[in-house]
Coordinates of C-alpha atoms in Angstrom, one line a residue:
X1 CA 27.6 9.8 14.2
X2 CA 25.8 11.6 11.3
X3 CA 26.6 13.9 8.4
X4 CA 26.8 17.6 8.6
X5 CA 26.0 19.2 5.1
X6 CA 28.2 16.3 3.8
X7 CA 31.2 17.8 5.4
X8 CA 34.3 16.2 3.9
X9 CA 37.7 17.4 4.0
X10 CA 39.8 16.7 0.8
X11 CA 42.4 18.3 -1.6
X12 CA 42.9 16.0 -4.6
X13 CA 40.1 13.8 -6.6
X14 CA 40.5 10.1 -7.0
X15 CA 39.2 8.8 -10.0
X16 CA 40.3 5.2 -10.0
X17 CA 41.2 2.7 -7.3
X18 CA 44.0 -0.3 -7.7
X19 CA 42.6 -3.6 -9.0
X20 CA 43.4 -5.1 -5.5
X21 CA 40.5 -2.8 -4.2
X22 CA 42.8 -1.1 -1.9
X23 CA 44.0 2.5 -1.6
X24 CA 47.9 2.9 -1.3
X25 CA 49.3 2.6 2.1
X26 CA 49.4 5.5 4.3
X27 CA 47.0 7.6 1.9
X28 CA 43.5 8.7 3.4
X29 CA 40.7 8.7 1.0
X30 CA 37.0 9.4 1.7
X31 CA 33.8 10.0 -0.3
X32 CA 31.0 12.6 -0.5
X33 CA 27.8 11.6 0.8
X34 CA 25.0 10.3 -1.3
X35 CA 21.3 9.7 -0.2
X36 CA 19.2 6.6 -1.0
X37 CA 15.4 6.6 -0.5
X38 CA 14.2 3.4 0.9
X39 CA 10.6 2.6 0.8
X40 CA 8.9 -0.1 3.0
X41 CA 5.8 -1.0 1.1
X42 CA 2.9 -3.0 2.8
X43 CA 0.2 -4.6 0.7
X44 CA -3.0 -6.4 1.4
X45 CA -4.1 -9.3 -0.6
X46 CA -8.0 -10.1 -0.7
X47 CA -8.9 -13.6 -2.1
X48 CA -12.7 -13.2 -2.8
X49 CA -14.8 -16.3 -3.0
X50 CA -18.3 -15.7 -4.4
X51 CA -21.3 -17.3 -2.9
X52 CA -23.1 -20.1 -4.8
X53 CA -26.4 -18.1 -4.7
X54 CA -24.7 -14.6 -5.7
X55 CA -26.9 -14.3 -8.6
X56 CA -30.1 -14.9 -6.9
X57 CA -29.0 -12.1 -4.2
X58 CA -30.8 -9.2 -5.9
X59 CA -34.0 -11.2 -6.5
X60 CA -34.4 -12.8 -3.0
X61 CA -32.4 -10.3 -0.7
X62 CA -32.5 -6.9 -2.8
X63 CA -28.7 -6.2 -2.5
X64 CA -26.0 -6.4 -5.2
X65 CA -22.9 -8.7 -4.4
X66 CA -19.7 -9.7 -6.5
X67 CA -20.6 -12.4 -8.7
X68 CA -17.1 -13.9 -9.5
X69 CA -14.1 -15.1 -7.2
X70 CA -11.1 -12.7 -7.6
X71 CA -7.8 -11.9 -6.0
X72 CA -6.8 -8.1 -5.6
X73 CA -4.0 -6.3 -3.9
X74 CA -4.2 -2.7 -2.2
X75 CA -1.4 -0.6 -0.6
X76 CA -2.3 -0.4 2.8
X77 CA 1.2 1.3 4.3
X78 CA 4.1 3.1 2.9
X79 CA 7.2 4.3 4.9
X80 CA 10.0 6.6 3.2
X81 CA 13.3 6.7 5.1
X82 CA 16.4 8.4 3.5
X83 CA 19.7 6.9 4.3
X84 CA 23.2 8.3 3.9
X85 CA 25.9 6.4 2.2
X86 CA 29.2 7.0 0.5
X87 CA 29.2 8.3 -3.1
X88 CA 31.9 6.3 -4.5
X89 CA 31.7 8.3 -7.8
X90 CA 33.2 11.4 -5.7
X91 CA 36.2 10.1 -3.6
X92 CA 39.1 12.4 -2.7
X93 CA 42.6 12.0 -1.3
X94 CA 43.8 13.9 1.9
X95 CA 47.3 15.5 2.0
X96 CA 47.8 14.4 5.5
X97 CA 51.4 16.2 5.6
X98 CA 50.0 19.3 6.2
X99 CA 50.3 20.8 9.9
X100 CA 47.2 22.9 9.3
X101 CA 45.0 19.6 9.7
X102 CA 43.4 18.7 13.3
X103 CA 43.0 15.1 13.5
X104 CA 40.0 15.7 16.0
X105 CA 38.5 17.0 12.8
X106 CA 38.8 13.8 10.6
X107 CA 36.4 11.6 12.1
X108 CA 35.5 8.6 9.8
X109 CA 32.6 6.6 9.8
X110 CA 32.6 2.7 8.7
X111 CA 31.2 4.0 5.3
X112 CA 34.3 6.1 4.5
X113 CA 32.6 9.7 5.2
X114 CA 34.1 12.1 7.4
X115 CA 31.3 13.1 10.2
X116 CA 30.3 15.3 12.9
X117 CA 27.4 15.2 15.1
X118 CA 24.4 17.2 13.9
X119 CA 23.1 15.2 11.0
X120 CA 20.6 12.7 10.8
X121 CA 20.1 9.0 9.7
X122 CA 16.9 6.8 8.9
X123 CA 14.6 9.7 9.9
X124 CA 11.5 9.0 7.6
X125 CA 7.8 9.3 7.2
X126 CA 5.0 6.7 7.0
X127 CA 1.6 6.8 5.4
X128 CA -1.3 4.3 6.0
X129 CA -4.1 3.7 4.0
X130 CA -7.5 2.6 5.5
X131 CA -9.6 0.0 4.0
X132 CA -12.3 1.7 1.7
X133 CA -15.5 1.6 3.6
X134 CA -18.9 1.2 1.9
X135 CA -22.4 1.2 2.9
X136 CA -23.5 -2.3 3.8
X137 CA -27.3 -3.0 4.2
X138 CA -27.1 -6.7 3.4
X139 CA -28.1 -7.8 7.0
X140 CA -30.8 -5.3 7.3
X141 CA -34.6 -5.8 6.8
X142 CA -37.1 -8.3 8.2
X143 CA -39.3 -8.5 5.2
X144 CA -38.9 -10.6 2.1
X145 CA -37.8 -9.1 -1.3
X146 CA -40.6 -11.1 -3.0
X147 CA -44.5 -10.3 -2.9
X148 CA -47.4 -12.2 -4.5
X149 CA -50.0 -10.9 -6.9
X150 CA -53.6 -12.5 -7.4
X151 CA -54.1 -14.0 -11.0
X152 CA -56.8 -16.2 -12.3
X153 CA -55.9 -19.0 -14.6
X154 CA -58.1 -21.4 -16.6
X155 CA -57.4 -24.7 -18.2
X156 CA -59.9 -26.7 -20.1
X157 CA -59.8 -30.3 -21.0
X158 CA -61.8 -31.2 -24.4
X159 CA -64.0 -34.4 -24.1
X160 CA -66.2 -35.8 -26.7
X161 CA -68.9 -33.6 -26.4
X162 CA -68.1 -30.7 -24.3
X163 CA -65.2 -29.1 -22.2
X164 CA -64.5 -29.9 -18.6
X165 CA -62.1 -29.3 -16.0
X166 CA -60.0 -32.4 -15.1
X167 CA -57.6 -32.4 -12.1
X168 CA -54.7 -35.3 -12.1
X169 CA -52.7 -35.5 -9.1
X170 CA -49.1 -37.0 -9.0
X171 CA -46.1 -37.0 -7.1
X172 CA -42.5 -37.1 -8.3
X173 CA -39.3 -36.6 -6.9
X174 CA -37.0 -34.1 -8.6
X175 CA -33.7 -32.4 -7.4
X176 CA -34.1 -28.7 -6.3
X177 CA -33.1 -26.0 -8.6
X178 CA -30.3 -23.8 -7.6
X179 CA -32.8 -21.0 -7.4
X180 CA -35.0 -22.9 -5.2
X181 CA -32.3 -23.6 -2.7
X182 CA -31.4 -19.9 -2.9
X183 CA -35.2 -18.9 -2.2
X184 CA -35.3 -21.4 0.6
X185 CA -32.1 -20.0 2.2
X186 CA -33.5 -16.3 1.6
X187 CA -36.6 -17.3 3.7
X188 CA -34.5 -18.8 6.5
X189 CA -32.6 -15.6 6.9
X190 CA -35.6 -13.4 7.2
X191 CA -37.3 -16.0 9.5
X192 CA -33.8 -15.7 11.5
X193 CA -34.3 -11.8 11.7
X194 CA -37.6 -11.9 12.8
X195 CA -37.0 -14.2 15.6
X196 CA -34.0 -12.3 16.6
X197 CA -36.4 -8.9 16.6
X198 CA -39.2 -10.8 18.7
X199 CA -36.5 -11.7 21.2
X200 CA -34.9 -8.1 21.6
X201 CA -38.3 -6.7 21.8
X202 CA -40.1 -9.3 24.2
X203 CA -42.6 -10.1 21.6
X204 CA -42.1 -13.9 22.3
X205 CA -43.9 -16.8 24.3
X206 CA -40.2 -17.6 25.6
X207 CA -38.7 -15.5 28.3
X208 CA -35.2 -14.3 27.6
X209 CA -33.1 -12.4 30.0
X210 CA -29.4 -11.3 30.8
X211 CA -27.0 -13.8 29.6
X212 CA -29.7 -16.0 28.1
X213 CA -31.0 -13.2 25.8
X214 CA -27.3 -12.3 24.8
X215 CA -26.5 -15.9 23.9
X216 CA -29.6 -16.3 22.0
X217 CA -29.5 -13.2 19.8
X218 CA -25.3 -14.0 19.2
X219 CA -26.4 -17.6 18.3
X220 CA -29.1 -16.4 15.8
X221 CA -26.8 -13.6 14.3
X222 CA -24.1 -16.2 13.7
X223 CA -26.5 -18.5 11.6
X224 CA -27.7 -15.4 9.7
X225 CA -24.1 -14.6 9.0
X226 CA -23.4 -18.2 7.6
X227 CA -26.6 -18.2 5.5
X228 CA -25.8 -14.7 4.2
X229 CA -22.3 -15.9 3.1
X230 CA -23.9 -18.3 0.4
X231 CA -25.1 -15.0 -1.2
X232 CA -22.5 -12.4 -0.3
X233 CA -19.5 -14.8 -0.5
X234 CA -16.4 -14.2 1.9
X235 CA -12.8 -13.0 1.7
X236 CA -9.5 -14.2 3.1
X237 CA -6.7 -11.5 3.6
X238 CA -2.9 -11.8 3.7
X239 CA -0.1 -9.0 4.2
X240 CA 2.8 -8.7 1.8
X241 CA 5.9 -6.6 2.8
X242 CA 8.9 -5.6 0.5
X243 CA 11.3 -3.1 0.7
X244 CA 12.6 -1.2 -2.5
X245 CA 15.5 1.3 -2.8
X246 CA 16.1 4.4 -5.3
X247 CA 19.1 6.2 -5.4
X248 CA 18.5 9.7 -7.4
X249 CA 20.8 10.4 -10.0
X250 CA 22.1 13.8 -10.3
X251 CA 22.7 13.7 -14.4
X252 CA 19.3 12.7 -15.3
X253 CA 17.2 15.4 -17.4
X254 CA 14.1 14.0 -15.2
X255 CA 13.9 13.0 -11.8
X256 CA 11.0 10.1 -12.3
X257 CA 11.8 6.8 -11.2
X258 CA 10.1 3.4 -11.3
X259 CA 10.3 2.6 -7.4
X260 CA 8.3 -0.6 -7.7
X261 CA 5.4 -2.2 -9.6
X262 CA 2.0 -3.5 -8.5
X263 CA 0.2 -6.7 -10.1
X264 CA -3.4 -7.6 -9.7
X265 CA -2.4 -11.3 -9.3
X266 CA 1.0 -11.2 -7.8
X267 CA 1.2 -8.0 -5.7
X268 CA 4.1 -6.1 -5.0
X269 CA 7.1 -6.6 -7.5
X270 CA 10.6 -5.1 -8.2
X271 CA 11.0 -2.3 -10.7
X272 CA 12.4 -4.5 -13.4
X273 CA 9.6 -6.8 -13.5
X274 CA 7.3 -5.5 -16.1
X275 CA 4.4 -7.8 -15.1
X276 CA 3.1 -5.3 -12.8
X277 CA 2.0 -1.5 -13.3
X278 CA 4.7 1.0 -12.3
X279 CA 4.5 3.3 -9.2
X280 CA 6.6 6.2 -10.0
X281 CA 8.6 8.2 -7.4
X282 CA 9.2 11.9 -8.5
X283 CA 12.2 13.8 -7.1
X284 CA 11.7 17.7 -7.4
X285 CA 14.7 19.7 -6.0
X286 CA 13.8 23.1 -4.7
X287 CA 15.9 26.0 -6.5
X288 CA 19.0 27.0 -4.5
X289 CA 19.7 30.8 -4.4
X290 CA 23.1 31.8 -6.3
X291 CA 26.4 32.9 -4.3
X292 CA 26.8 36.5 -3.6
X293 CA 29.3 38.1 -5.9
X294 CA 31.7 39.2 -3.5
X295 CA 31.8 35.7 -2.2
X296 CA 32.2 34.2 -5.7
X297 CA 35.2 36.4 -6.2
X298 CA 37.1 35.6 -3.0
X299 CA 40.7 34.3 -3.2
X300 CA 40.6 30.5 -3.5
X301 CA 42.8 28.9 -0.6
X302 CA 45.6 26.4 -1.1
X303 CA 44.2 23.5 1.0
X304 CA 40.2 23.2 1.2
X305 CA 37.6 21.1 2.7
X306 CA 34.6 20.0 0.3
X307 CA 31.6 19.4 1.3
X308 CA 27.9 18.9 0.1
X309 CA 25.0 21.0 0.9
X310 CA 22.0 18.6 0.2
X311 CA 19.0 19.8 -2.0
X312 CA 15.5 19.9 -0.2
X313 CA 13.3 17.7 -2.6
X314 CA 9.7 17.3 -2.7
X315 CA 9.4 13.5 -3.2
X316 CA 6.1 12.2 -4.4
X317 CA 5.2 8.6 -4.9
X318 CA 2.2 8.0 -7.5
X319 CA 0.4 5.1 -8.9
X320 CA -0.5 7.1 -12.3
X321 CA -3.4 8.9 -11.0
X322 CA -3.4 8.8 -7.2
X323 CA -0.8 10.3 -4.5
X324 CA 0.3 7.3 -2.4
X325 CA 3.0 9.4 -0.4
X326 CA 4.6 13.0 -0.5
X327 CA 7.2 14.2 1.8
X328 CA 10.3 16.7 1.7
X329 CA 13.5 15.0 1.8
X330 CA 17.4 16.4 1.6
X331 CA 19.0 14.8 -1.0
X332 CA 23.0 15.2 -1.1
X333 CA 23.6 14.2 -4.6
X334 CA 21.3 16.7 -6.1
X335 CA 22.6 19.7 -3.8
X336 CA 25.5 21.9 -4.1
X337 CA 29.3 21.2 -3.8
X338 CA 31.3 23.6 -2.1
X339 CA 34.5 24.0 -0.1
X340 CA 36.1 26.1 2.8
X341 CA 39.9 26.5 3.7
X342 CA 41.4 23.5 5.5
X343 CA 42.7 25.6 8.3
X344 CA 39.4 26.9 9.2
X345 CA 39.0 26.5 12.9
X346 CA 36.1 24.0 13.8
X347 CA 37.1 23.5 17.6

């Protein structure tokens, strides 16, 4: 069963309970409804590992790549679901001795709320955030990023009577520098691209057709990807999911709440963990029109039914600059409390 505008029968407010946690025997008590806003947040963790030749990518491949290892988090999905629960700060006692009370009217839920059939529980909205897409031309191009220019260099060696050219040959074994290895890897990448281009266009002595052509192209693409990772690096991804709850408070001057926090190194954090950047939930109730004068002056009934009309609120989730989620949600505790005669016929 669900709540119908927070409909609750009552006559006397209860301000305290017994220390035993139980109400007096034979006394029916209940609470006005309250809305809690439950946020289920999904974040993607990216662990990036820079390639060993990253600093030479611009020189040999003509591309800009990330130079350092890093870990970043980004929100990929947010769902907001309002739930109805008992507001234990607004409890009431029902005078059950009155013969005007229809027992069929008083249907209690497990949370201690009087309910009818046309409300709603757990109806929420979800927002997804696609991964940003950027132009990537790292695997394009058949020609090297380097070129050569002709230059004439002279080296003279002085003898006793004149200058002459002397050539001395020697061979030594040395370790290749990191840049040398990067240059060779870049040359292999361009060689692979050229061979793939020749296979696709048929400009090769070998004959490829059908599955053979597809297998050859696929293998060359795999090799290119492996070599490119030496420059561009690679990323590993994990998903983090957490649930956070916000209960709006009626007496607050501003309806701004820290829903949760986001850390660059730890991801999603609870609101009380100051290690992360706060993500703010703003609840803005829409104005409610005042009651007409003739209704306001009506005679007060001796016994009445109290209920809450929820305030329809604009709920906005922001990370300081960007809007992550925005929706319209009914919030009972920010709404209006009213009443009608207990002997009102609801059949």
